PDB file of C-alpha atoms in Angstrom:
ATOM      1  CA  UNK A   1      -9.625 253.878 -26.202  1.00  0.00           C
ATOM      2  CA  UNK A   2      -8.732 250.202 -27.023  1.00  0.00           C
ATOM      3  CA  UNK A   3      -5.238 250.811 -24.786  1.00  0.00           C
ATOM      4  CA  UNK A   4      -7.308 252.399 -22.188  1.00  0.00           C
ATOM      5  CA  UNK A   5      -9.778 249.169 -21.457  1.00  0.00           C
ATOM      6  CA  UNK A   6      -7.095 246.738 -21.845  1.00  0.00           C
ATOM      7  CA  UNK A   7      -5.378 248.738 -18.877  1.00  0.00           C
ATOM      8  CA  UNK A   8      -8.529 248.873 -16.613  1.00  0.00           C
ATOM      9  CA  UNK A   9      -8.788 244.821 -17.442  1.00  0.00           C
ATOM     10  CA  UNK A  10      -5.272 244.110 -16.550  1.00  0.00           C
ATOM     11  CA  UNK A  11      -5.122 246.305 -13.447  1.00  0.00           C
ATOM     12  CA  UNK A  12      -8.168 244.438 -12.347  1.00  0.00           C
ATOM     13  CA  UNK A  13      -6.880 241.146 -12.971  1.00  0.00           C
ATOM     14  CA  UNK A  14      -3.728 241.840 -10.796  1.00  0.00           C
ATOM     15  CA  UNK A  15      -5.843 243.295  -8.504  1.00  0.00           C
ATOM     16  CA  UNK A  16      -7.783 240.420  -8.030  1.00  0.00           C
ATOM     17  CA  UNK A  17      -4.398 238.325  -7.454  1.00  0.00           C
ATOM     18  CA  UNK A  18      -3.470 240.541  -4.296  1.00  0.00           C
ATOM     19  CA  UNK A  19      -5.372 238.430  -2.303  1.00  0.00           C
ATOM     20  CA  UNK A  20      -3.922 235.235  -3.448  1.00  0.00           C
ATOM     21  CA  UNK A  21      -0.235 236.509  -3.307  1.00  0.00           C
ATOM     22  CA  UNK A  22      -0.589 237.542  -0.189  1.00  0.00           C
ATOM     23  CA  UNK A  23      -1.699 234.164   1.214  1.00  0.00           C
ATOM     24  CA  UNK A  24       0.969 232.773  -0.343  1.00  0.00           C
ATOM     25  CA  UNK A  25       3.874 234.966   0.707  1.00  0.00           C
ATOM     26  CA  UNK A  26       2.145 234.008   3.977  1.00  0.00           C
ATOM     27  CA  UNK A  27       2.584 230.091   3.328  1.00  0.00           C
ATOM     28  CA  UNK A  28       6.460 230.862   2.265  1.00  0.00           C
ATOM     29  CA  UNK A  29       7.409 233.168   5.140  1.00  0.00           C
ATOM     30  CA  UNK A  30       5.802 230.046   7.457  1.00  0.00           C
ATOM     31  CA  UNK A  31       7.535 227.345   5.445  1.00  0.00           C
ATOM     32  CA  UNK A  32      11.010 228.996   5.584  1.00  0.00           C
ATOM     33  CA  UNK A  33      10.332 229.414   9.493  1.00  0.00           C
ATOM     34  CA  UNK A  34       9.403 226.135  10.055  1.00  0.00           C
ATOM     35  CA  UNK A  35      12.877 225.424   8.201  1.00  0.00           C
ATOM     36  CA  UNK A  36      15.042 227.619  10.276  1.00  0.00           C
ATOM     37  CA  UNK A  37      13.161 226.288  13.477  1.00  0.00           C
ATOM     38  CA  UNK A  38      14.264 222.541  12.258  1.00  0.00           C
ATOM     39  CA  UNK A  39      17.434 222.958  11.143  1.00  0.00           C
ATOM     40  CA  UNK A  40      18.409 224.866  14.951  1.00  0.00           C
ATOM     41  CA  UNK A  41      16.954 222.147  16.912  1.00  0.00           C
ATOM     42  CA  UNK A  42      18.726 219.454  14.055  1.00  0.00           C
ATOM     43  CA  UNK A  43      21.698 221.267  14.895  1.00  0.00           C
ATOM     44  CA  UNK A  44      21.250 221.721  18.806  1.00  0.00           C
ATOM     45  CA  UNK A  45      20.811 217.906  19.352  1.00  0.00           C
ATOM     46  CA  UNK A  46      23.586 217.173  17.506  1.00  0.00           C
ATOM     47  CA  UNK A  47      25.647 219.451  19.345  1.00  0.00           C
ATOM     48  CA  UNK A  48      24.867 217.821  22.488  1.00  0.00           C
ATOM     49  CA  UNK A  49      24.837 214.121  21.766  1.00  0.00           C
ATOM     50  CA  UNK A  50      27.415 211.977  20.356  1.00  0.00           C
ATOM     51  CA  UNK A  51      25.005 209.118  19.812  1.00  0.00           C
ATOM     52  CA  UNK A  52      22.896 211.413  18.123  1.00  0.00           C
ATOM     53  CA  UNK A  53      25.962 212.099  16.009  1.00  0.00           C
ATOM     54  CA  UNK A  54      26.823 208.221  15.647  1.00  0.00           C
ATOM     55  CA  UNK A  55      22.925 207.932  14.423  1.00  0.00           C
ATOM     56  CA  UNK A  56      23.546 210.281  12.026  1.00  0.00           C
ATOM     57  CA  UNK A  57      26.865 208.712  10.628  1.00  0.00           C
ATOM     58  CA  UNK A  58      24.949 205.690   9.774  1.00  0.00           C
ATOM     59  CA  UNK A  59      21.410 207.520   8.640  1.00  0.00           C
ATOM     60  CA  UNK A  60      22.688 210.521   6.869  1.00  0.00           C
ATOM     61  CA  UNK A  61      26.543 211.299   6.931  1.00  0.00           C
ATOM     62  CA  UNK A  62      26.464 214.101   4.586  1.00  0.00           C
ATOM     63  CA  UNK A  63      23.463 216.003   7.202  1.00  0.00           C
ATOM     64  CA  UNK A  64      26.735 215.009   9.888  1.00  0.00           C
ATOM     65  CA  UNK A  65      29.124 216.452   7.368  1.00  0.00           C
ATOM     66  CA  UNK A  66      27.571 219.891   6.972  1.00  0.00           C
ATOM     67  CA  UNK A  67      28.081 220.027  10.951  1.00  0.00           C
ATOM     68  CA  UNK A  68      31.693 219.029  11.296  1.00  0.00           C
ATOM     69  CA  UNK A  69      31.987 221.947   8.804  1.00  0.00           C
ATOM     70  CA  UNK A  70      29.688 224.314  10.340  1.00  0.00           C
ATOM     71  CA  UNK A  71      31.372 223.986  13.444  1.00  0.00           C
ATOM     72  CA  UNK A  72      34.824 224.141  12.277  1.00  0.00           C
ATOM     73  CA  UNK A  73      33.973 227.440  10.055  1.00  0.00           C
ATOM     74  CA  UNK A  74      33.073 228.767  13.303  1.00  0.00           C
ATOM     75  CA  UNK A  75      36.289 227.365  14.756  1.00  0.00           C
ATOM     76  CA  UNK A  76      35.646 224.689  16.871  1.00  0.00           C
ATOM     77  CA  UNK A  77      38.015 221.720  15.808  1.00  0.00           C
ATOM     78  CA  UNK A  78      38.141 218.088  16.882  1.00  0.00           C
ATOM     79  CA  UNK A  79      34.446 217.494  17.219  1.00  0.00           C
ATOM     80  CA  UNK A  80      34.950 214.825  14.006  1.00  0.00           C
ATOM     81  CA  UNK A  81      38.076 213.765  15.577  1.00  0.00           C
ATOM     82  CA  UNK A  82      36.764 212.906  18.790  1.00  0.00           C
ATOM     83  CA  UNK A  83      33.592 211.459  17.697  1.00  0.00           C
ATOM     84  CA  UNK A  84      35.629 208.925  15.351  1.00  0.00           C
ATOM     85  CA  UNK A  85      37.955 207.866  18.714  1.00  0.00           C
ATOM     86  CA  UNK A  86      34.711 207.153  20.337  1.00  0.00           C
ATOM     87  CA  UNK A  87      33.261 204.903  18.395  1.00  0.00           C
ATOM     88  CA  UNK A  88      36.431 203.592  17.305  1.00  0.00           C
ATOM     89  CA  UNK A  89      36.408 202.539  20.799  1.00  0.00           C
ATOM     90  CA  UNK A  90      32.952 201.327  20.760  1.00  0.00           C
ATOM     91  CA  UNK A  91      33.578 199.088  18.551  1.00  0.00           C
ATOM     92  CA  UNK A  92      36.547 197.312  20.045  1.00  0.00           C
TER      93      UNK A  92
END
């Protein structure tokens, strides 16, 4: 009888979580999307501007580094290449 109660108590209790975890898994899914959505448009700007990518050198190199790689796992070499020969010339 003692087993019994302590079942009807606990399923309650978890019961009364569903709400909570659900409001939560809520918060997570929209977190990780927010993520996704910043990391594309991180990625699409620096795909289309080399001062973007020069910015980025001097703010946070290893956020640049994770593109060089991204793009040359997907086989597109020479992006690093040709960004260093521009501002190689830049400076000069």
């Amino acid at each position: 009888m003692l087993f019994v109660t302590f079942i009807k108590r606990l399923r309650n209790f978890w019961m009364s979580l569903a709400p909570l975890a659900k409001k939560l898994m809520k918060a997570v899914i929209a977190l990780e999307l927010l993520g996704v959505i910043g990391a594309y448009g991180l990625f699409h700007k620096m795909n289309d501007s080399q001062d973007f990518r020069s910015t980025m050198n001097r703010r946070l190199p290893s956020v640049l580094e994770v593109y060089y790689q991204s793009n040359e796992w997907a086989g597109l070499y020479g992006v690093r290449e040709s960004d260093r020969a521009a501002w190689a010339a830049k400076r000069e």
